[in-house]
Short mmCIF file of C-alpha atoms in Angstrom, two decimals:
data_model
loop_
_atom_site.label_atom_id
_atom_site.label_comp_id
_atom_site.label_asym_id
_atom_site.label_seq_id
_atom_site.Cartn_x
_atom_site.Cartn_y
_atom_site.Cartn_z
CA UNK O 1 -14.22 11.04 -11.21
CA UNK O 2 -15.25 13.38 -8.41
CA UNK O 3 -11.57 14.24 -7.87
CA UNK O 4 -11.16 15.02 -11.58
CA UNK O 5 -14.27 17.20 -11.48
CA UNK O 6 -12.79 19.30 -8.68
CA UNK O 7 -9.98 20.23 -11.07
CA UNK O 8 -12.45 21.80 -13.49
CA UNK O 9 -14.41 25.01 -12.83
CA UNK O 10 -17.76 23.91 -11.33
CA UNK O 11 -20.40 26.26 -9.97
CA UNK O 12 -20.72 26.56 -6.15
CA UNK O 13 -23.73 24.22 -6.17
CA UNK O 14 -21.93 21.69 -8.40
CA UNK O 15 -18.90 21.88 -6.11
CA UNK O 16 -21.12 21.00 -3.15
CA UNK O 17 -22.49 17.98 -4.99
CA UNK O 18 -18.98 16.89 -6.03
CA UNK O 19 -17.74 17.01 -2.44
CA UNK O 20 -20.76 15.01 -1.26
CA UNK O 21 -20.16 12.34 -3.93
CA UNK O 22 -16.50 12.12 -3.04
CA UNK O 23 -17.24 11.70 0.67
CA UNK O 24 -19.83 8.99 -0.04
CA UNK O 25 -17.41 7.05 -2.24
CA UNK O 26 -14.67 7.40 0.39
CA UNK O 27 -16.97 6.03 3.09
CA UNK O 28 -17.93 3.07 0.90
CA UNK O 29 -14.31 2.33 -0.03
CA UNK O 30 -13.30 2.47 3.62
CA UNK O 31 -16.05 0.01 4.60
CA UNK O 32 -15.25 -2.45 1.80
CA UNK O 33 -11.52 -2.35 2.56
CA UNK O 34 -12.23 -2.96 6.25
CA UNK O 35 -14.41 -5.99 5.49
CA UNK O 36 -11.75 -7.45 3.20
CA UNK O 37 -9.07 -6.94 5.83
CA UNK O 38 -11.24 -8.46 8.54
CA UNK O 39 -11.80 -11.55 6.40
CA UNK O 40 -8.02 -11.95 6.03
CA UNK O 41 -7.60 -11.87 9.82
CA UNK O 42 -10.13 -14.68 10.16
CA UNK O 43 -8.39 -17.01 7.70
CA UNK O 44 -6.40 -19.89 9.13
CA UNK O 45 -4.42 -20.55 5.97
CA UNK O 46 -3.20 -17.92 3.51
CA UNK O 47 -1.99 -19.27 0.17
CA UNK O 48 1.25 -17.90 -1.25
CA UNK O 49 2.26 -17.37 -4.86
CA UNK O 50 5.58 -16.55 -6.48
CA UNK O 51 5.87 -14.36 -9.56
CA UNK O 52 8.62 -12.08 -10.91
CA UNK O 53 8.16 -8.34 -10.41
CA UNK O 54 10.15 -5.13 -10.59
CA UNK O 55 10.40 -3.29 -7.24
CA UNK O 56 10.53 0.08 -8.97
CA UNK O 57 7.29 -0.57 -10.84
CA UNK O 58 5.59 -1.92 -7.71
CA UNK O 59 6.49 1.22 -5.76
CA UNK O 60 5.33 3.55 -8.53
CA UNK O 61 2.07 1.65 -8.94
CA UNK O 62 1.39 1.77 -5.20
CA UNK O 63 1.97 5.52 -5.00
CA UNK O 64 -0.32 6.14 -7.98
CA UNK O 65 -3.01 4.10 -6.24
CA UNK O 66 -3.07 6.34 -3.15
CA UNK O 67 -2.00 9.64 -4.74
CA UNK O 68 -5.52 10.98 -5.23
CA UNK O 69 -6.44 10.35 -1.59
CA UNK O 70 -3.17 11.91 -0.42
CA UNK O 71 -3.66 14.94 -2.65
CA UNK O 72 -7.02 15.76 -1.09
CA UNK O 73 -5.19 16.25 2.25
CA UNK O 74 -2.13 17.88 0.62
CA UNK O 75 0.06 15.00 1.83
CA UNK O 76 3.38 14.61 0.00
CA UNK O 77 4.75 11.11 -0.68
CA UNK O 78 8.48 10.78 -1.39
CA UNK O 79 10.08 7.48 -2.43
CA UNK O 80 13.45 6.09 -3.47
CA UNK O 81 15.10 2.74 -4.20
CA UNK O 82 18.69 1.85 -3.34
CA UNK O 83 20.87 1.42 -6.42
CA UNK O 84 22.06 -2.05 -5.37
CA UNK O 85 18.54 -3.50 -5.32
CA UNK O 86 18.05 -6.28 -7.95
CA UNK O 87 16.05 -5.11 -10.96
CA UNK O 88 13.71 -8.11 -10.71
CA UNK O 89 12.62 -10.06 -7.65
CA UNK O 90 10.44 -13.16 -7.28
CA UNK O 91 7.87 -13.55 -4.53
CA UNK O 92 4.23 -13.02 -3.66
CA UNK O 93 3.91 -9.53 -5.12
CA UNK O 94 0.18 -9.35 -4.33
CA UNK O 95 0.84 -9.80 -0.60
CA UNK O 96 3.61 -7.20 -0.69
CA UNK O 97 1.26 -4.84 -2.50
CA UNK O 98 -1.43 -5.40 0.14
CA UNK O 99 1.06 -4.75 2.95
CA UNK O 100 2.18 -1.45 1.44
CA UNK O 101 -1.37 -0.39 0.60
CA UNK O 102 -2.56 -0.97 4.16
CA UNK O 103 0.34 0.93 5.70
CA UNK O 104 0.03 3.85 3.28
CA UNK O 105 -3.73 3.91 3.71
CA UNK O 106 -3.35 3.99 7.49
CA UNK O 107 -0.90 6.90 7.37
CA UNK O 108 -2.95 8.93 4.91
CA UNK O 109 -6.14 8.46 6.93
CA UNK O 110 -4.52 9.38 10.25
CA UNK O 111 -2.31 12.27 9.08
CA UNK O 112 -3.53 15.83 9.13
CA UNK O 113 -3.11 18.14 6.14
CA UNK O 114 0.28 19.17 4.71
CA UNK O 115 2.16 16.21 6.20
CA UNK O 116 4.74 13.96 4.55
CA UNK O 117 5.33 10.25 3.96
CA UNK O 118 8.74 8.82 3.04
CA UNK O 119 9.27 5.40 1.43
CA UNK O 120 12.59 3.64 0.90
CA UNK O 121 13.28 0.18 -0.52
CA UNK O 122 16.78 -1.16 0.02
CA UNK O 123 18.87 -4.32 0.14
CA UNK O 124 19.80 -5.96 3.44
CA UNK O 125 21.77 -8.90 2.00
CA UNK O 126 22.30 -10.67 -1.30
CA UNK O 127 23.35 -14.28 -1.87
CA UNK O 128 23.73 -14.55 -5.61
CA UNK O 129 24.98 -18.14 -5.50
CA UNK O 130 21.67 -19.17 -3.91
CA UNK O 131 19.57 -16.58 -5.73
CA UNK O 132 18.34 -15.05 -2.46
CA UNK O 133 17.76 -11.40 -1.56
CA UNK O 134 16.65 -9.89 1.75
CA UNK O 135 14.89 -6.58 1.17
CA UNK O 136 14.13 -3.79 3.63
CA UNK O 137 11.11 -1.51 3.11
CA UNK O 138 10.92 1.57 5.34
CA UNK O 139 7.94 3.90 5.54
CA UNK O 140 7.70 6.83 7.93
CA UNK O 141 5.60 9.94 8.37
CA UNK O 142 5.66 13.09 10.47
CA UNK O 143 2.27 12.64 12.11
CA UNK O 144 1.21 12.40 15.74
CA UNK O 145 2.78 8.99 16.36
CA UNK O 146 1.70 6.16 18.67
CA UNK O 147 2.58 5.04 22.18
CA UNK O 148 4.39 1.71 22.75
CA UNK O 149 1.31 0.24 24.42
CA UNK O 150 -0.85 1.19 21.46
CA UNK O 151 1.62 -0.35 19.01
CA UNK O 152 1.74 -3.63 20.95
CA UNK O 153 -2.06 -3.71 20.98
CA UNK O 154 -2.32 -3.18 17.21
CA UNK O 155 0.26 -5.84 16.36
CA UNK O 156 -1.82 -8.53 18.08
CA UNK O 157 -4.62 -9.61 15.75
CA UNK O 158 -6.60 -11.14 18.62
CA UNK O 159 -6.91 -7.68 20.16
CA UNK O 160 -8.32 -6.32 16.91
CA UNK O 161 -10.81 -9.18 16.50
CA UNK O 162 -12.15 -8.67 20.03
CA UNK O 163 -12.19 -4.87 20.08
CA UNK O 164 -15.13 -2.58 19.36
CA UNK O 165 -15.51 -1.76 15.68
CA UNK O 166 -15.04 1.99 16.02
CA UNK O 167 -13.73 4.03 13.11
CA UNK O 168 -10.34 4.25 14.81
CA UNK O 169 -10.20 0.46 15.20
CA UNK O 170 -11.25 0.02 11.59
CA UNK O 171 -8.26 2.13 10.53
CA UNK O 172 -5.97 0.31 12.93
CA UNK O 173 -6.76 -3.08 11.41
CA UNK O 174 -4.48 -2.09 8.53
CA UNK O 175 -1.43 -2.42 10.81
CA UNK O 176 -2.53 -5.86 12.02
CA UNK O 177 -3.06 -7.03 8.43
CA UNK O 178 0.39 -5.82 7.39
CA UNK O 179 2.02 -7.63 10.33
CA UNK O 180 0.09 -10.85 9.61
CA UNK O 181 1.06 -10.83 5.93
CA UNK O 182 4.71 -10.05 6.71
CA UNK O 183 4.81 -13.06 9.06
CA UNK O 184 3.14 -15.21 6.40
CA UNK O 185 5.91 -14.25 3.96
CA UNK O 186 8.53 -15.36 6.54
CA UNK O 187 9.46 -11.73 7.04
CA UNK O 188 9.41 -9.26 9.90
CA UNK O 189 7.64 -5.97 10.55
CA UNK O 190 8.71 -3.51 13.21
CA UNK O 191 6.82 -0.39 14.23
CA UNK O 192 8.78 2.51 15.72
CA UNK O 193 7.00 5.52 17.13
CA UNK O 194 6.62 7.96 19.98
CA UNK O 195 3.71 10.34 20.56
CA UNK O 196 4.33 13.53 18.61
CA UNK O 197 7.23 12.09 16.57
CA UNK O 198 5.50 10.32 13.71
CA UNK O 199 5.52 6.61 12.97
CA UNK O 200 7.96 4.35 11.11
CA UNK O 201 7.24 0.91 9.67
CA UNK O 202 10.23 -1.31 8.88
CA UNK O 203 9.64 -4.45 6.81
CA UNK O 204 12.31 -7.08 6.16
CA UNK O 205 11.18 -9.61 3.55
CA UNK O 206 12.92 -12.52 1.75
CA UNK O 207 12.76 -12.86 -2.05
CA UNK O 208 14.37 -14.79 -4.85
CA UNK O 209 16.41 -12.89 -7.40
CA UNK O 210 14.45 -12.73 -10.64
CA UNK O 211 15.80 -12.71 -14.18
CA UNK O 212 14.91 -9.76 -16.43
CA UNK O 213 13.47 -10.60 -19.82
CA UNK O 214 16.02 -9.98 -22.57
CA UNK O 215 14.56 -8.27 -25.60
CA UNK O 216 16.54 -7.02 -28.59
CA UNK O 217 15.38 -5.48 -31.85
CA UNK O 218 13.81 -8.05 -34.13
CA UNK O 219 13.75 -10.79 -31.52
CA UNK O 220 11.28 -12.23 -29.05
CA UNK O 221 11.72 -12.26 -25.25
CA UNK O 222 13.47 -15.24 -23.72
CA UNK O 223 10.38 -15.77 -21.58
CA UNK O 224 6.74 -14.88 -22.03
CA UNK O 225 5.74 -11.39 -20.99
CA UNK O 226 2.24 -10.77 -19.66
CA UNK O 227 0.41 -7.48 -19.30
CA UNK O 228 -3.14 -7.55 -17.97
CA UNK O 229 -5.50 -4.62 -17.49
CA UNK O 230 -8.93 -5.52 -16.11
CA UNK O 231 -11.75 -3.04 -15.60
CA UNK O 232 -15.44 -3.97 -15.70
CA UNK O 233 -16.96 -0.50 -15.40
CA UNK O 234 -16.75 2.15 -18.10
CA UNK O 235 -16.68 5.02 -15.57
CA UNK O 236 -13.66 3.54 -13.80
CA UNK O 237 -12.01 2.99 -17.16
CA UNK O 238 -12.68 6.62 -18.10
CA UNK O 239 -11.32 7.94 -14.81
CA UNK O 240 -8.23 5.70 -14.90
CA UNK O 241 -7.41 6.71 -18.45
CA UNK O 242 -7.82 10.38 -17.60
CA UNK O 243 -5.58 10.17 -14.52
CA UNK O 244 -2.84 8.23 -16.33
CA UNK O 245 -2.76 10.50 -19.37
CA UNK O 246 -2.79 13.90 -17.64
#
């Protein structure tokens, strides 16, 4: 809501209050996300689920989720999907979503203003007879980058658990979470970077090929379709509706 208010014409005093509210909410969100990530690192067993999803919709949903935060720093997010990617995949979409969110969140928090983030989702291999697809997700930015030693440190969750809980370390936990979840999904995550040359995350994840629901006029889908929107606070509902309809 504070972001929407900044797009109106508030008085100087109201603008000051709006900025203060936005910063408070951002601090709280950052703390909650850190605690959730830390709890994932401490788990010994992470349960997996498999549901059909559309990669295009997942990517669009993820970008909408972080767009407001990126806009406040004038960060541009560009994305594209390869044309040979299956329309529907099956896998643990919630884990994939969490991986992408953590990596995008890390980049947005560490980038300075007027930077860019590029996202590409493509196909590595397809075995239609077995219904298998290997998908590559690349994300890169044009920020300050990281040294090889720093990358190796961040990819080891034990280092994160033992390190001081500074704000920088709290941001860095996002990379450890993404790596842990990629491993849990029997995938791989590589981090490429040099100081001053930005950072690139490359994910290679296995999925099953899903089957799109077939719907024609006057008929019912050949499988049940489910759409769920959950929101327990009227202010969040108001803000979400406003963002999605403007």
